Structure formats: C-alpha cells, structure tokens
C-alpha cells in the first residue's frame, strides 16, 4: 500500500512538474512574441 | 573485422572534421575571439598591477562580435529587470493562464486522437493472438513460421550490428587514445573551450577591476556560447544525455550511501570485544553476518596498519623510510621474514648492526618525546616493520572454517603499495579466498596432529568459525570427556586459554590485530568459559530489501508490473504449447531485459537491515538494540556459500541408492500399523515394544 501511494505521488509530481515547466516556457514565449 | 573497425574510426574522424567545418565553424571563430580576450585580459591584469599609468581597455566585457544573439536576452541588467517584471506580470495573468490551458488542451486532444486510433488495433491484436495461440501442441523446441522469419531478419540486420557494436566498443577500449581525441574535438566543437578561456579572461579582469556590472554580460555570453550545444541537438538527444547524467549522479549518491552504511558497520564492529558470537535460528543470516564482519575487519586491519605507518613516519619525518621498506621487502622475498616474530628477530639484528639506512641522526635526532615517554628510533623501526609486514602481506587476513572470498587488491608502483578495499567496485572482481583454519594453530595444549608444523604459527588476522558450539561443545556435552586422557579433546587442548591470550601475539603499537567471529544457533551451545569472553549478538529479524538508489521507484514498479504480467501468460503458453512463438520471444526479450536490469540494480545498490540485540557473554545484563547493514554488493558477491557443509551431505546421499520419490507413500488418510512401524521412530517402537512385552 505504501509503495502504491509512493508511486502515485511520484507520477503526480512528474505530471505537475511537466505542467509547471511548460507554463513557464509558454509564458516566456508569450513575452517574446 | 579489424579493418572494418579502422575504416569506421576513419569515417567517424572525418565526420567530426566535417562537422567542425560545416556546422560548428562558429565555435572556432569564437575560440579565436576568446584567445584575443584572454591575451587582452592578461595585459590588463599586469598593467593594472605593475604599470598603472598605462591605459588598457579589457575586451572581455564586450559582447561577441561574431555570434548572433539568437536567444532573446536583454542587453543589460536594467533591460533584464524590466523583462523580469513583465514576465512575472504575465506569469500571474489570468489571460495568459487561459491561453496556456487552451494550448495544453490542444496537445491533449492530439494525444487522445492517437490513443483512439491505437486502442482498437491493440484490442484486435489481443483477440487475434488469443485465437492464434489458443491451440496447443507438443512440438518441442520448434520455431513457428513468424519466429523463423523474425530470426532470419534479425540474423542479417540486428545481430551483425550488435556484434559489430560490441567488438568496436572493445576496440575503442583497447585504443583509448581514439575516443579521447574524439572527446577533445567535440569539446572544441561545442564551444566549451571558449567558455573556459572566457572564464579565465574574465577572472583576470575582475580580480583587479571588481566590475560587478560586467558579470551580467558574461552570463549572457555564456548562454550564447552554449547555443552551439543547444541549437544543434534535437530535444530527444538532449533528454537522453540528461537521463544518462542523471543515472550517473544517482548511482554516485547510492554508492556514497552504501559507503556510509559500511562506515556504520565498522563502528559497530569496533565496539565488539576480540571474540564475539552471532546467534539466531536457522536462516537468520548468522554466517552472513560474521562473514560480513570478517570482511570489514580485514579492510580495517589494513587501514589501521597504514595509519601506524603514517604515525611513525611523522615521529621521525626525515628518516629514509623507503630504504627501510626495501630492506623489509627483500627479507620477505628471501623468506627471512614470514611472521611478526621473525620481524622482531630481524630488527634485533638491525639494532645490533647499527644500520640507520643513511639517516642523519646527528642532525635530526634519534629520540622522539611524545609527552609521555622518549621513543627510541629502533623501537619505532620495530613497530613500523611489524605494521608494514601486516600491511603488505599479499594474502587474505581471514582464516576460517569455511571459504570466504575477499577481493581487496594491492596497487603497487614499486614504492609504497596501496590497498584498494572498496566493497562497491563497478566491475565484477575475482579476488582470492580465505585461509583454511587448522584448529591446531589455536590450541596451546594437546594437538590433534602430533608435531603439527602449523602449531603455534598463528599470530594475527581475522578468524571466522561457523557453528562453534558443534566444534567446542558445552559443559553438558563434554560431561563424559576427561581432561587426563591421551587423546586430544576440548578439555585438554587449551583452546580457551588461547582465546583469552590471543591478543598478546597480535598487538602492534598497542592495537590488537586479531578478531574472532563465531556463530551458533544458541549461545548456550558453547561452553560458558569461552562464551563469557564474548559479546553475544542475537539476530532478531532481517529487514526488507531496500534500495540506496534514489528516484528508482517508477522503474522498479515498471519492472515488477512487466514481470507479473508476462509470467502468467508465459506459464500458460508453456503449459499449452511446446514450440517457440514470436509473441513469447518478443515479450520475453523485453521482460528479461527489464528484469535483469532491475536485478542488477538491487544487487548493486540494495541492502537490508539486521535488527540485533547485543549482550555480554555472561548473559546477565540488558541487551542493547543495534542495527547492522547487509549490502548486497558486498556480502552476496560470491563471498561464501550458505551450504558450506553441503559436501558432507552430498557424499552421504551419493552412497545411498534411494531418492525422495523412492520413499513409500501413505496409502490412505490414516497411517496403518505397518506404515507407522516403517518410521523407525523411538516413540512408535517403544509403544509396540511395550505391547509385545
């Protein structure tokens, strides 16, 4: 159970990280556009 | 094949040159700019220091005249500040967030479309394969037609490529200069040399000008210089490189953690007295524990011997130690020195002869005052010689009643040899094995072999004895044995006396180079006279396997998922069919690869915790809770076999003509009288004997 929670947390972390980075890059692109 | 490797090397080298000429030429123009900046900065540095009247302007603070600013970077700090304000304003704007949401939704829509197309294909594939592979057969080891086609294609495409890749990798390893030159060329291509030169140029400029305002321009120049790498590599290549660097970083972290755990183990071992006994029921890893401790102790003895050498070197810093070491080495080679006693004897000769190996004692002195006593040079030499003998002896320091493999390696350039005692090397090592323990060497009284040439020879080292209670027995077991008999037994061999005095032969510079690790299921199985000398280590439980490698949880889960999904399918296929099919071949290849990778990770970076309770051998105090760490890479790398006495039972089984399947089975749920009598049980025999009486 502990392992499944860990795996879910890691996946959520990765997805969240990708979204945040994509938002930062997108904003940078909007600034330069 | 060698010609093909040479041709490949030439082609790759030419390709690198072509890349430099057609793609990365800008890096070389920037390199020339960097060299000019460096020359200018050197002139600026020296002129500012020594010729203050001479006015030189440093060019390193200017932007590159050649490289264009492809990346939108503000020209100065003020521009950067303005852009930052605009950026953060936009970052928290609702409109921008909505626009980003729409962009993400667009990407997700495309992914969903692809999934919708793939999903029916996957379902059709599953149905078709189920129909195709449903019928069973017993065509043992025959390949199906699709598999034959697959193997045929692989034979002429993948296999030769793989063979070539492996061979070429070995070729490059053999001629290391080739890939080193390639890396150098790539460093130039990627503008990394310019970055280093520009850094040195700016360092020289900044160290005399303290121009903080120029730092921003340097950061901009750094980003622009890195364009050579970022522009010419597709994102997936950069991600792969980043992944490889990430893996390397986490492996380094994992090794550091394992070394930290090993240091904790060493701390635990150092707290133990000279003799200890590990106890626990069968399968609790008693022998594993004493083997692990013996390995650590051996490495610690080498380190301690080196520490003594270093300390004595400091006591007489101008003594020609290397000349002294050469003399010891020559005596070891000639057989004059083979144990600590012969070292002392040889030192007596050196002392008598007055040989000082060219040491200028009139200038540097012959005595050292450590605040407690005056240490004579010859006394120091005697200690040094003993420690040196322990340090350089090129064999295992472990003597055991079962085989233990050690893989410490001596590195010798003809000067002071160094021991490589890392338990976590990258490659698999061969190593050497421990010495056979002749118990007569540990007996001060009667010996099993009369006039045993080994008797009395043991001075220092690590002794590991598995199942000590069976060897030595306890008071109850030895009740019938008499001390005064002619035969050697546990009561007249004075083994316990040796145990109590063993440190006397092994002490060098007040440090005992001896440790005895034993194991037994119950501490009471070993007689109290010896056991009272020990610390008893009770193994309470073995913890789960843990991994020192960080960020591995997803790969671990993927491996487990792939294995758990594949195994039922594979077992079912093996039950139904005897032939080899393409589906199983592909799935097995993938699953085996991912499974083997996972096993390798656990073998290299896995560890488990032993929960132990340590108490005095008198067993009348409170046990102390402790932890000991068993690192897989250290203890399971062919160190010992858990069935160390299996050959005895093997011989017994070979002498019998009966196997498990030959034993008669019970005919029904309840055993008959004849079946009970077949057990040859004391209890059953007693019951029927009473009845017959």
PDB file of C-alpha atoms in Angstrom, chain A residues 2-3 6-8 10-11 14 18-20 22-32, chain B residues 72 83-84 86-87 90-93 96-97 99-101 103-104 553-554 556-557 560 602:
ATOM      1  CA  UNK A   2       2.804   2.364   0.997  1.00  0.00           C
ATOM      2  CA  UNK A   3       4.557   1.588  -2.277  1.00  0.00           C
ATOM      3  CA  UNK A   6       4.653   6.458  -3.284  1.00  0.00           C
ATOM      4  CA  UNK A   7       4.247   5.570  -6.979  1.00  0.00           C
ATOM      5  CA  UNK A   8       1.097   7.720  -7.282  1.00  0.00           C
ATOM      6  CA  UNK A  10       5.873  10.326  -7.909  1.00  0.00           C
ATOM      7  CA  UNK A  11       3.639  10.225 -11.013  1.00  0.00           C
ATOM      8  CA  UNK A  14       6.229  14.366 -12.553  1.00  0.00           C
ATOM      9  CA  UNK A  18       5.922  19.000 -16.570  1.00  0.00           C
ATOM     10  CA  UNK A  19       2.862  21.302 -16.381  1.00  0.00           C
ATOM     11  CA  UNK A  20       4.723  23.953 -14.364  1.00  0.00           C
ATOM     12  CA  UNK A  22       5.505  24.036 -19.747  1.00  0.00           C
ATOM     13  CA  UNK A  23       3.680  27.030 -18.241  1.00  0.00           C
ATOM     14  CA  UNK A  24       6.972  28.835 -17.521  1.00  0.00           C
ATOM     15  CA  UNK A  25       8.211  28.184 -21.078  1.00  0.00           C
ATOM     16  CA  UNK A  26       4.835  29.165 -22.554  1.00  0.00           C
ATOM     17  CA  UNK A  27       4.871  32.467 -20.610  1.00  0.00           C
ATOM     18  CA  UNK A  28       8.420  33.155 -21.823  1.00  0.00           C
ATOM     19  CA  UNK A  29       7.267  32.530 -25.379  1.00  0.00           C
ATOM     20  CA  UNK A  30       4.302  34.912 -24.919  1.00  0.00           C
ATOM     21  CA  UNK A  31       6.665  37.616 -23.598  1.00  0.00           C
ATOM     22  CA  UNK A  32       8.934  37.353 -26.638  1.00  0.00           C
TER      23      UNK A  32
ATOM     24  CA  UNK B  72      16.084  36.868 -26.550  1.00  0.00           C
ATOM     25  CA  UNK B  83      11.791  41.977 -18.710  1.00  0.00           C
ATOM     26  CA  UNK B  84      11.592  40.146 -15.364  1.00  0.00           C
ATOM     27  CA  UNK B  86       6.908  41.920 -17.420  1.00  0.00           C
ATOM     28  CA  UNK B  87       7.499  38.135 -17.188  1.00  0.00           C
ATOM     29  CA  UNK B  90       2.381  37.766 -17.361  1.00  0.00           C
ATOM     30  CA  UNK B  91       3.005  34.669 -15.227  1.00  0.00           C
ATOM     31  CA  UNK B  92       0.199  35.621 -12.840  1.00  0.00           C
ATOM     32  CA  UNK B  93      -2.162  36.912 -15.523  1.00  0.00           C
ATOM     33  CA  UNK B  96      -2.031  34.007 -20.077  1.00  0.00           C
ATOM     34  CA  UNK B  97      -3.132  31.065 -17.916  1.00  0.00           C
ATOM     35  CA  UNK B  99      -4.127  30.690 -23.257  1.00  0.00           C
ATOM     36  CA  UNK B 100      -1.779  28.087 -21.752  1.00  0.00           C
ATOM     37  CA  UNK B 101      -4.772  25.935 -20.774  1.00  0.00           C
ATOM     38  CA  UNK B 103      -2.556  25.120 -25.672  1.00  0.00           C
ATOM     39  CA  UNK B 104      -2.360  22.151 -23.242  1.00  0.00           C
ATOM     40  CA  UNK B 553      10.517   3.732  -7.685  1.00  0.00           C
ATOM     41  CA  UNK B 554       8.866   4.047 -11.121  1.00  0.00           C
ATOM     42  CA  UNK B 556      11.045  -0.719 -10.032  1.00  0.00           C
ATOM     43  CA  UNK B 557       7.243  -0.654 -10.397  1.00  0.00           C
ATOM     44  CA  UNK B 560       7.501  -5.646 -11.330  1.00  0.00           C
ATOM     45  CA  UNK B 602      19.165  -4.408  -6.467  1.00  0.00           C
TER      46      UNK B 602
END
